[in-house]
mmCIF file of C-alpha atoms and ligand atoms in Angstrom:
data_model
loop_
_atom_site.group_PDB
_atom_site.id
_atom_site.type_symbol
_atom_site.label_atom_id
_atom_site.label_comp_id
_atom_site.label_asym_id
_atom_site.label_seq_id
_atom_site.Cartn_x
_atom_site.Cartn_y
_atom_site.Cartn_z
ATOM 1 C CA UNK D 65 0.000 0.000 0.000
ATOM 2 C CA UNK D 66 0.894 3.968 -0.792
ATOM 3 C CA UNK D 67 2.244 5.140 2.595
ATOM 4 C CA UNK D 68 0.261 8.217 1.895
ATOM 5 C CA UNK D 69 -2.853 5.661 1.578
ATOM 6 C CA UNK D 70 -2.622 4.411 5.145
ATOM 7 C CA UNK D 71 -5.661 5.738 6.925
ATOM 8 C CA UNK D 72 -3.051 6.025 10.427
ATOM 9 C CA UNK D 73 -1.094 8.481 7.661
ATOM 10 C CA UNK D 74 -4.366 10.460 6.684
ATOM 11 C CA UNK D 75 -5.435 10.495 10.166
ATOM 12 C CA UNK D 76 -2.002 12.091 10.827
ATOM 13 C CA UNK D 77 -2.121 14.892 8.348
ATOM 14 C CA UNK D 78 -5.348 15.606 9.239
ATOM 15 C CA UNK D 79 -4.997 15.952 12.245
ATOM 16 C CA UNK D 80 -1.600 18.670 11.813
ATOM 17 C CA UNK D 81 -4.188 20.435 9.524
ATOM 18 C CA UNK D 82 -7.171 20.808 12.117
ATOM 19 C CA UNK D 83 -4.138 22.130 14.453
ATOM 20 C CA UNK D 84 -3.185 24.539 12.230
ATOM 21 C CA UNK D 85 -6.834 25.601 11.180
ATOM 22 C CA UNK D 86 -7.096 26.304 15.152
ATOM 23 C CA UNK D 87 -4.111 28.824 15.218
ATOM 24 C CA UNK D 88 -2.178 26.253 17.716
ATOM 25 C CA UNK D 89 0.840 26.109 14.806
ATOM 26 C CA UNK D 90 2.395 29.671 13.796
ATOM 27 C CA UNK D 91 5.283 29.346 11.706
ATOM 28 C CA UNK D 92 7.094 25.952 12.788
ATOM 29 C CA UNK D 93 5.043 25.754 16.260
ATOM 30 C CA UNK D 94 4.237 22.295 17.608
ATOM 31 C CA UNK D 95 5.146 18.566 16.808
ATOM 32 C CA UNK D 96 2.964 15.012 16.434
ATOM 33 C CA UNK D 97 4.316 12.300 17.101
ATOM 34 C CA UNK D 98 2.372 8.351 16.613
ATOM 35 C CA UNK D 99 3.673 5.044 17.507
ATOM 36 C CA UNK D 100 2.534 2.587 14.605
ATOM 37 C CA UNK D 101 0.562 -0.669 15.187
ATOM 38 C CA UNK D 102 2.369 -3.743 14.013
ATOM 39 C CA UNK D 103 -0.265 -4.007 11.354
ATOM 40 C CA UNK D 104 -0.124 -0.613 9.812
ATOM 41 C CA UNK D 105 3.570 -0.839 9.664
ATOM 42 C CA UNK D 106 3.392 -4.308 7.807
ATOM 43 C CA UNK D 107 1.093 -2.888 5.346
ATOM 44 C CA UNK D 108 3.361 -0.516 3.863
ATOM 45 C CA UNK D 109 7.045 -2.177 4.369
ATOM 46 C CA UNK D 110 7.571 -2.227 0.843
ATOM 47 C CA UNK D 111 7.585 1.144 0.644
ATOM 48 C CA UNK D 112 10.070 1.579 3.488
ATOM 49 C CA UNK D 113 13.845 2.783 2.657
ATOM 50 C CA UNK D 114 16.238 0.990 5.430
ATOM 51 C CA UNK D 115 18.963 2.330 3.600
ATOM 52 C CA UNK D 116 19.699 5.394 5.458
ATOM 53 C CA UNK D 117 22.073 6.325 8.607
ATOM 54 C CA UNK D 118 21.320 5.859 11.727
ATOM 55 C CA UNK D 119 21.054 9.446 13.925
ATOM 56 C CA UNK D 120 21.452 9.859 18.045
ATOM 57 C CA UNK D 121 17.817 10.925 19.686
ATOM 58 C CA UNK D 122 19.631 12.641 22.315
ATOM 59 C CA UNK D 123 17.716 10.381 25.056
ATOM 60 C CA UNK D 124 17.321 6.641 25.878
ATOM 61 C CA UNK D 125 14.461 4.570 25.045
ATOM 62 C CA UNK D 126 15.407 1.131 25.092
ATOM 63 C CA UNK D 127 11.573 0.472 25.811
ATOM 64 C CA UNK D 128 10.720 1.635 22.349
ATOM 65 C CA UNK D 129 13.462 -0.783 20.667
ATOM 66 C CA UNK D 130 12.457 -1.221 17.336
ATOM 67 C CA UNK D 131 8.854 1.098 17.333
ATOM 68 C CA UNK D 132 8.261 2.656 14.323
ATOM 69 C CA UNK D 133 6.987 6.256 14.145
ATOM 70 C CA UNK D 134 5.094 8.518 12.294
ATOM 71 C CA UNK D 135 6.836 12.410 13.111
ATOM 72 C CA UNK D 136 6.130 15.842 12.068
ATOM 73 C CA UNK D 137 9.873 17.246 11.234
ATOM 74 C CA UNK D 138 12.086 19.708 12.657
ATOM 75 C CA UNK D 139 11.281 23.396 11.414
ATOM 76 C CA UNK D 140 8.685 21.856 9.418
ATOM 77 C CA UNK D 141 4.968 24.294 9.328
ATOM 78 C CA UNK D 142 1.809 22.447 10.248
ATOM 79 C CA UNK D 143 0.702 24.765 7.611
ATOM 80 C CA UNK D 144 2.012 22.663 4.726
ATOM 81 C CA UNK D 145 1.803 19.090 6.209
ATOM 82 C CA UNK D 146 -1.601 18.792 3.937
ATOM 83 C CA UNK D 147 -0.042 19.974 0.515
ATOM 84 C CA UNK D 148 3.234 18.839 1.204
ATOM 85 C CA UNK D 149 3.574 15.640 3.721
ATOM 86 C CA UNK D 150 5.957 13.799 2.354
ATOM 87 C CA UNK D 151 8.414 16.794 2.825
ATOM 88 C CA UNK D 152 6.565 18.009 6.015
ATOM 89 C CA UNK D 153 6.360 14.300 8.069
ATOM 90 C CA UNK D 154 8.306 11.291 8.139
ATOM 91 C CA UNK D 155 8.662 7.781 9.090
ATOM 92 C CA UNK D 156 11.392 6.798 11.557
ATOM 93 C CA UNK D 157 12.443 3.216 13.312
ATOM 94 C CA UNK D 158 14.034 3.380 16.964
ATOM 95 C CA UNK D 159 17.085 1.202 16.582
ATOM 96 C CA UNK D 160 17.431 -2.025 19.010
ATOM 97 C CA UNK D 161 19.334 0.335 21.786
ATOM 98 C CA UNK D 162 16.573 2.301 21.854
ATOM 99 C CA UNK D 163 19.227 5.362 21.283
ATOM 100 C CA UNK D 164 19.076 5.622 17.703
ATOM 101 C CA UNK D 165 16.675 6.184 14.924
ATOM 102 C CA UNK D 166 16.450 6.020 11.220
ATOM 103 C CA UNK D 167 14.518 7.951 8.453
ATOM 104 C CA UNK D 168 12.444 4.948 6.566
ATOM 105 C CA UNK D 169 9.973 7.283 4.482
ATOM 106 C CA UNK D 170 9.481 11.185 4.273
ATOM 107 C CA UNK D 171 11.665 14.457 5.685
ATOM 108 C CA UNK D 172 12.548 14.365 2.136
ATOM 109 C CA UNK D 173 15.389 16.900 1.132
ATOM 110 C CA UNK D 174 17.455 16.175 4.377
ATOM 111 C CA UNK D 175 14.500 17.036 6.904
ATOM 112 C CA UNK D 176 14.926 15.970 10.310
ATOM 113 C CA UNK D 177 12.341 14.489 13.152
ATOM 114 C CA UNK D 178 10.938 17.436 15.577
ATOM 115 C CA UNK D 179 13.138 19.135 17.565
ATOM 116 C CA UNK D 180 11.004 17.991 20.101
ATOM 117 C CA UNK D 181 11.981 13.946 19.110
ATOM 118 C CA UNK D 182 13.771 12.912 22.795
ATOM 119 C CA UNK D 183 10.164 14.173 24.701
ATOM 120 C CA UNK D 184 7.892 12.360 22.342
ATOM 121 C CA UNK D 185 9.837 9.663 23.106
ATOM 122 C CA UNK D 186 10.280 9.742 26.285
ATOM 123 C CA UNK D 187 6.541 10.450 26.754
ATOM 124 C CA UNK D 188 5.441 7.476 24.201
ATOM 125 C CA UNK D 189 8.084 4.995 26.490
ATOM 126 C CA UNK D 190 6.226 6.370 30.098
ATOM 127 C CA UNK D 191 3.257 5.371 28.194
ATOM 128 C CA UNK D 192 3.302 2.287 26.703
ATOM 129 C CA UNK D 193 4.378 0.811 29.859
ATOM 130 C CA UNK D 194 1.473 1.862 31.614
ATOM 131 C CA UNK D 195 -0.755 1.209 28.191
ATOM 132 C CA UNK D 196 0.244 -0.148 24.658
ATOM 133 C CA UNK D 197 -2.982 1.540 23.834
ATOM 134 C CA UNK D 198 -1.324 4.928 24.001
ATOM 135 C CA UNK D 199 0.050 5.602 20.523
ATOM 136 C CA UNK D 200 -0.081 9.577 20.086
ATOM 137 C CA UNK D 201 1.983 12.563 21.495
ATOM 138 C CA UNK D 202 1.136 16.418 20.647
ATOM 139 C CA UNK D 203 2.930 19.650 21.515
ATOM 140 C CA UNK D 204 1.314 22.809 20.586
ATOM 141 C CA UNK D 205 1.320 26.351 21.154
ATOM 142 C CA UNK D 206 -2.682 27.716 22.302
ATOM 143 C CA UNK D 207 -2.578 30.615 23.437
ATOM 144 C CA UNK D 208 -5.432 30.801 26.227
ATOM 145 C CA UNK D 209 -3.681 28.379 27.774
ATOM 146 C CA UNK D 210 0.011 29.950 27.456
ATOM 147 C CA UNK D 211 -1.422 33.256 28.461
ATOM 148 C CA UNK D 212 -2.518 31.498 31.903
ATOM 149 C CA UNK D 213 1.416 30.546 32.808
ATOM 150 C CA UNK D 214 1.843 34.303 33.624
ATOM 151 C CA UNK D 215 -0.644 34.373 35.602
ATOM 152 C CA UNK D 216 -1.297 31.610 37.813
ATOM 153 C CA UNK D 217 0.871 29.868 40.150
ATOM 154 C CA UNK D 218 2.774 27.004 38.257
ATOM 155 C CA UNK D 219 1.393 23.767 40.125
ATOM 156 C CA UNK D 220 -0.194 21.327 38.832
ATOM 157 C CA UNK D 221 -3.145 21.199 41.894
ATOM 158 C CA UNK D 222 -4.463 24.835 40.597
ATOM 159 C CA UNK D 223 -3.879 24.837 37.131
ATOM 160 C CA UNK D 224 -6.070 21.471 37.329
ATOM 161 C CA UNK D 225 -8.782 22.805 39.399
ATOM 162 C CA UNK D 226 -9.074 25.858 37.833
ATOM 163 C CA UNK D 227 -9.710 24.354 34.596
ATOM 164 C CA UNK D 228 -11.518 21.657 35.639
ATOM 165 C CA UNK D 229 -14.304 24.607 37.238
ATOM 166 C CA UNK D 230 -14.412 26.075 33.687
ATOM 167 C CA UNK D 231 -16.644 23.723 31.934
ATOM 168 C CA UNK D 232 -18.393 20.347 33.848
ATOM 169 C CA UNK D 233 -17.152 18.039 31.526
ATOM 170 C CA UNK D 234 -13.113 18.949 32.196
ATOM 171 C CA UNK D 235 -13.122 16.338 34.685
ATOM 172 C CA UNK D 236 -14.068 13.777 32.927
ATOM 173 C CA UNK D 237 -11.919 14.673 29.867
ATOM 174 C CA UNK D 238 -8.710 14.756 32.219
ATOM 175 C CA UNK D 239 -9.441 13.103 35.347
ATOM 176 C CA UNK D 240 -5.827 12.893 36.024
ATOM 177 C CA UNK D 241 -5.358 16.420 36.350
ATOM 178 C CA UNK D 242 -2.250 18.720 34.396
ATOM 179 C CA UNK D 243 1.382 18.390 35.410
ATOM 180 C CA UNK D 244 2.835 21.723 34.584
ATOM 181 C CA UNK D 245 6.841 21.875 34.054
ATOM 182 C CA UNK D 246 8.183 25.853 35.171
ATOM 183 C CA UNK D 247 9.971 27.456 32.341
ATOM 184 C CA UNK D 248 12.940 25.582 30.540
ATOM 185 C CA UNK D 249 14.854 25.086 27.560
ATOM 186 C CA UNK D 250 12.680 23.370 24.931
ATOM 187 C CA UNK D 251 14.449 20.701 22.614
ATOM 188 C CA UNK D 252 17.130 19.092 25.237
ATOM 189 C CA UNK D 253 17.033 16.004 27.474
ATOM 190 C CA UNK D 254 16.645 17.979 30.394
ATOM 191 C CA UNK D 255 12.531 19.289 29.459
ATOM 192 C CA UNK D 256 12.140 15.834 28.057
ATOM 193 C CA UNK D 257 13.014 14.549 31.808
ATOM 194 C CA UNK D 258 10.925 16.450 33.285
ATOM 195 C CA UNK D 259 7.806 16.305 30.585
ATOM 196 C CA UNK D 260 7.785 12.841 31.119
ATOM 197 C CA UNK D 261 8.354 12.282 34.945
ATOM 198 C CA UNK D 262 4.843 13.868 35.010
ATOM 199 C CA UNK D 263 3.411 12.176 32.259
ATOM 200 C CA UNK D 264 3.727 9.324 34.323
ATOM 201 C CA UNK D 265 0.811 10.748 36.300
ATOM 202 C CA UNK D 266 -1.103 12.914 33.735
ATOM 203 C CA UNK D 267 -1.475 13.019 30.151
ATOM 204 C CA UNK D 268 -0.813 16.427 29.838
ATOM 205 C CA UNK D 269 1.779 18.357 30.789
ATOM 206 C CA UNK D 270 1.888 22.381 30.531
ATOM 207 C CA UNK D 271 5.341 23.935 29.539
ATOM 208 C CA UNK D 272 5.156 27.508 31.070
ATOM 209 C CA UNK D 273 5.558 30.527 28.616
ATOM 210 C CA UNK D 274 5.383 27.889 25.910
ATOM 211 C CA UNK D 275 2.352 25.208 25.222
ATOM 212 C CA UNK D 276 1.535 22.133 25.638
ATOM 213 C CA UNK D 277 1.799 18.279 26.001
ATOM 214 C CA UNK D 278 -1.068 15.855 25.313
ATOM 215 C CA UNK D 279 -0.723 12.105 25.467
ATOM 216 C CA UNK D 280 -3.166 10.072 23.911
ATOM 217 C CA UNK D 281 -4.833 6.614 22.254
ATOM 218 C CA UNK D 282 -5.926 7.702 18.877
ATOM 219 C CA UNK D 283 -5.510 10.993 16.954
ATOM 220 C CA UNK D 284 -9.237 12.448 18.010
ATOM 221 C CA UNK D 285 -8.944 11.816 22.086
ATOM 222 C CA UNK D 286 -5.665 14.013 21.523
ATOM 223 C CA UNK D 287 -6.484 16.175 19.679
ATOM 224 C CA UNK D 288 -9.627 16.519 22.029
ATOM 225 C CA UNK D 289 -7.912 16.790 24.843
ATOM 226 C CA UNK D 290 -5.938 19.678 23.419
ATOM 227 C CA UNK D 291 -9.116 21.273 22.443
ATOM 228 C CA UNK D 292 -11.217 20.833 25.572
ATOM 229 C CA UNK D 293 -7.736 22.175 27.721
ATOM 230 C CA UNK D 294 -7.511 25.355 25.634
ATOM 231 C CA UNK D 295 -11.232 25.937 25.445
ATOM 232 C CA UNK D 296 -11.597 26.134 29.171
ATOM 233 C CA UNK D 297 -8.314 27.920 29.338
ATOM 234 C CA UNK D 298 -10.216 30.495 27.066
ATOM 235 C CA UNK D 299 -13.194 30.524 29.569
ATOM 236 C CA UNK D 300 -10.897 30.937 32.689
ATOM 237 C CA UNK D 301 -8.805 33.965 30.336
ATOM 238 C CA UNK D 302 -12.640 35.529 30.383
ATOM 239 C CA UNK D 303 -13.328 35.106 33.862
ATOM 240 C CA UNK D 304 -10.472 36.486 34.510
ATOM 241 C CA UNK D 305 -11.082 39.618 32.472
ATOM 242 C CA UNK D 306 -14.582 40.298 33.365
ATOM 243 C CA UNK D 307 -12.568 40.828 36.489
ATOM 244 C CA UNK D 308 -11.992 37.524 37.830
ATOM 245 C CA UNK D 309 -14.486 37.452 40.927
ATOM 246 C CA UNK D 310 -17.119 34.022 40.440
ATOM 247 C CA UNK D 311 -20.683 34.544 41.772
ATOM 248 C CA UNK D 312 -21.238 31.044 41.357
ATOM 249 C CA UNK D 313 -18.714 28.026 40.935
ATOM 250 C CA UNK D 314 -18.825 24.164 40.433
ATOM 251 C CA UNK D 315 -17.920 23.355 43.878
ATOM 252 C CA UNK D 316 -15.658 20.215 45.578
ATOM 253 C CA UNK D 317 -18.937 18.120 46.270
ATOM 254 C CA UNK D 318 -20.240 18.840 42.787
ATOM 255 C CA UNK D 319 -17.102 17.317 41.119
ATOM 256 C CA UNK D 320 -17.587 14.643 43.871
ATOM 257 C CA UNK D 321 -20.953 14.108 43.025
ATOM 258 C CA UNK D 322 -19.862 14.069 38.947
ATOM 259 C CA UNK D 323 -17.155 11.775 39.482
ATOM 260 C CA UNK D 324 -19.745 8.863 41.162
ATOM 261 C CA UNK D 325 -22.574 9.645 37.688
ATOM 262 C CA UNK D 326 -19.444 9.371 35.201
ATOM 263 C CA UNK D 327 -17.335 6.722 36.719
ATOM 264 C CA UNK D 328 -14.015 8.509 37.246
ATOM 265 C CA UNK D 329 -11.791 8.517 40.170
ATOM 266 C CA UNK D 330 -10.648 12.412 40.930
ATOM 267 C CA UNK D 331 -8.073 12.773 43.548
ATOM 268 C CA UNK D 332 -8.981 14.427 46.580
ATOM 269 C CA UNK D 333 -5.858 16.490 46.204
ATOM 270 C CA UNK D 334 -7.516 18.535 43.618
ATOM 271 C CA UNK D 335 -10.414 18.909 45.569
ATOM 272 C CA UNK D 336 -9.212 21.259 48.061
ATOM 273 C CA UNK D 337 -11.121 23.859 49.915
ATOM 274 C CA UNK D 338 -10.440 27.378 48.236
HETATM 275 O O1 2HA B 884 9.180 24.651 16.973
HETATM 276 O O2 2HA B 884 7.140 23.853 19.174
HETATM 277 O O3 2HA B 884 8.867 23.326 21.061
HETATM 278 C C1 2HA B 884 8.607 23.483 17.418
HETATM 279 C C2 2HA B 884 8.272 23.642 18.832
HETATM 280 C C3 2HA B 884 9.363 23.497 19.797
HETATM 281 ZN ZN1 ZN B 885 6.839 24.316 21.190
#
């Protein structure tokens, strides 16, 4: 089969296009990352090139030995992943270390994986251990939510509640609350450590002053998650404008009371008397 047939590949680039269509992707903002099923990568071996050299990650994944992944590219624009994905994504292999990869398919005209490459991985390796299920990874830039970081204190217990009080269903969409990582140098090891010490807990992860870290099972939950963080981030920005003082709030025994309807377990610690 085409690689650009795949329907994990379309889901892919459609996916980078409803980002972009959002405004989470100026210029080169953001990165996708998704960890192919043994079956989609099967279909389209043929079209594979195994040929090429293999690169450092800059981080150690020895749980992702031999993973195959689909990755938006380094300096690449989410804008032109739907005109132009085979020079926009790419296909990479994680060698049997887990410390290298290899370009099988795309990046053409000496493109690289995201910058962002050792905390996808990282993030997809915290992951699968606690789920294969988990296949998808996504970084990007909303603004609501960025706008927040300068605002409110950076820990994870406020930024959770606070967004969970936005709109009723927040709970339910992220039950395991937000990790948020204070500001740091995007690109390195040393975010990528951090990223995905909390991801171990949460499957999403704020970077202040920068965006944000979803972890996911299929391309819509992710993208949904993104979309339901930065939509109550947008409420909260309101709020917060119209002068910030609530009349009326969901309170801790409503989320208590929400959490025994939708079957969800939310952690007391989020719950906390304001
Ligand atoms: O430029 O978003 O974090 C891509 C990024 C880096
Ligand atoms: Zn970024």
């Amino acid at each position: 089969m085409e690689i650009l047939q795949l329907q994990a590949v379309k889901d892919f680039i459609r996916m980078a296009n409803d980002g972009w269509n959002m405004g989470w992707h100026e210029r080169n903002g953001g990165n996708l990352s998704y960890r192919m099923k043994p079956d989609e990568v099967e279909e389209i071996t043929a079209c594979l090139d195994f040929s090429g050299k293999a690169e450092d990650i800059g981080a150690s994944v020895p749980q992702l030995a031999g993973e195959y992944f689909i990755v938006t590219g380094s300096g690449k624009f989410f804008k032109n992943v739907l005109d132009r994905p085979e020079d926009s994504i790419g296909i990479i292999q994680i060698d049997d270390s887990g410390s290298r990869y290899k370009i099988l398919w795309g990046l053409t005209g000496g493109g690289r994986p995201t910058s962002e490459l050792p905390t996808h991985l990282m993030n997809h390796a915290v992951k699968k251990e606690i789920s294969e299920d988990y296949r998808v990874i996504y970084h990007a830039h909303p603004a609501n939510l960025i706008a927040l970081t300068f605002v409110l204190p950076l820990d994870s217990k406020v930024f959770t509640r606070e967004l969970w009080e936005m709109a009723t269903e927040c709970p339910v969409v992220f039950p395991d609350g937000i990790g948020v990582v204070p500001w740091e140098v995007p690109g390195g090891k040393v975010i990528a450590q951090k990223t995905s010490e909390l991801m171990e807990k949460h499957d999403t992860t704020i970077w202040a002053h920068h965006g944000l870290f979803c972890a996911g099972r299929d391309f819509d939950t992710t993208f949904g998650l993104m979309h339901t963080i930065e939509k109550s981030a947008e409420i909260l920005v309101k709020v917060l404008s119209m002068g910030g003082t609530k009349r009326q709030t969901i309170t801790p025994e409503n989320f208590r009371s929400l959490a025994k309807d939708f079957n969800v377990t939310l952690r007391e610690e989020f719950l906390y008397e304001k």
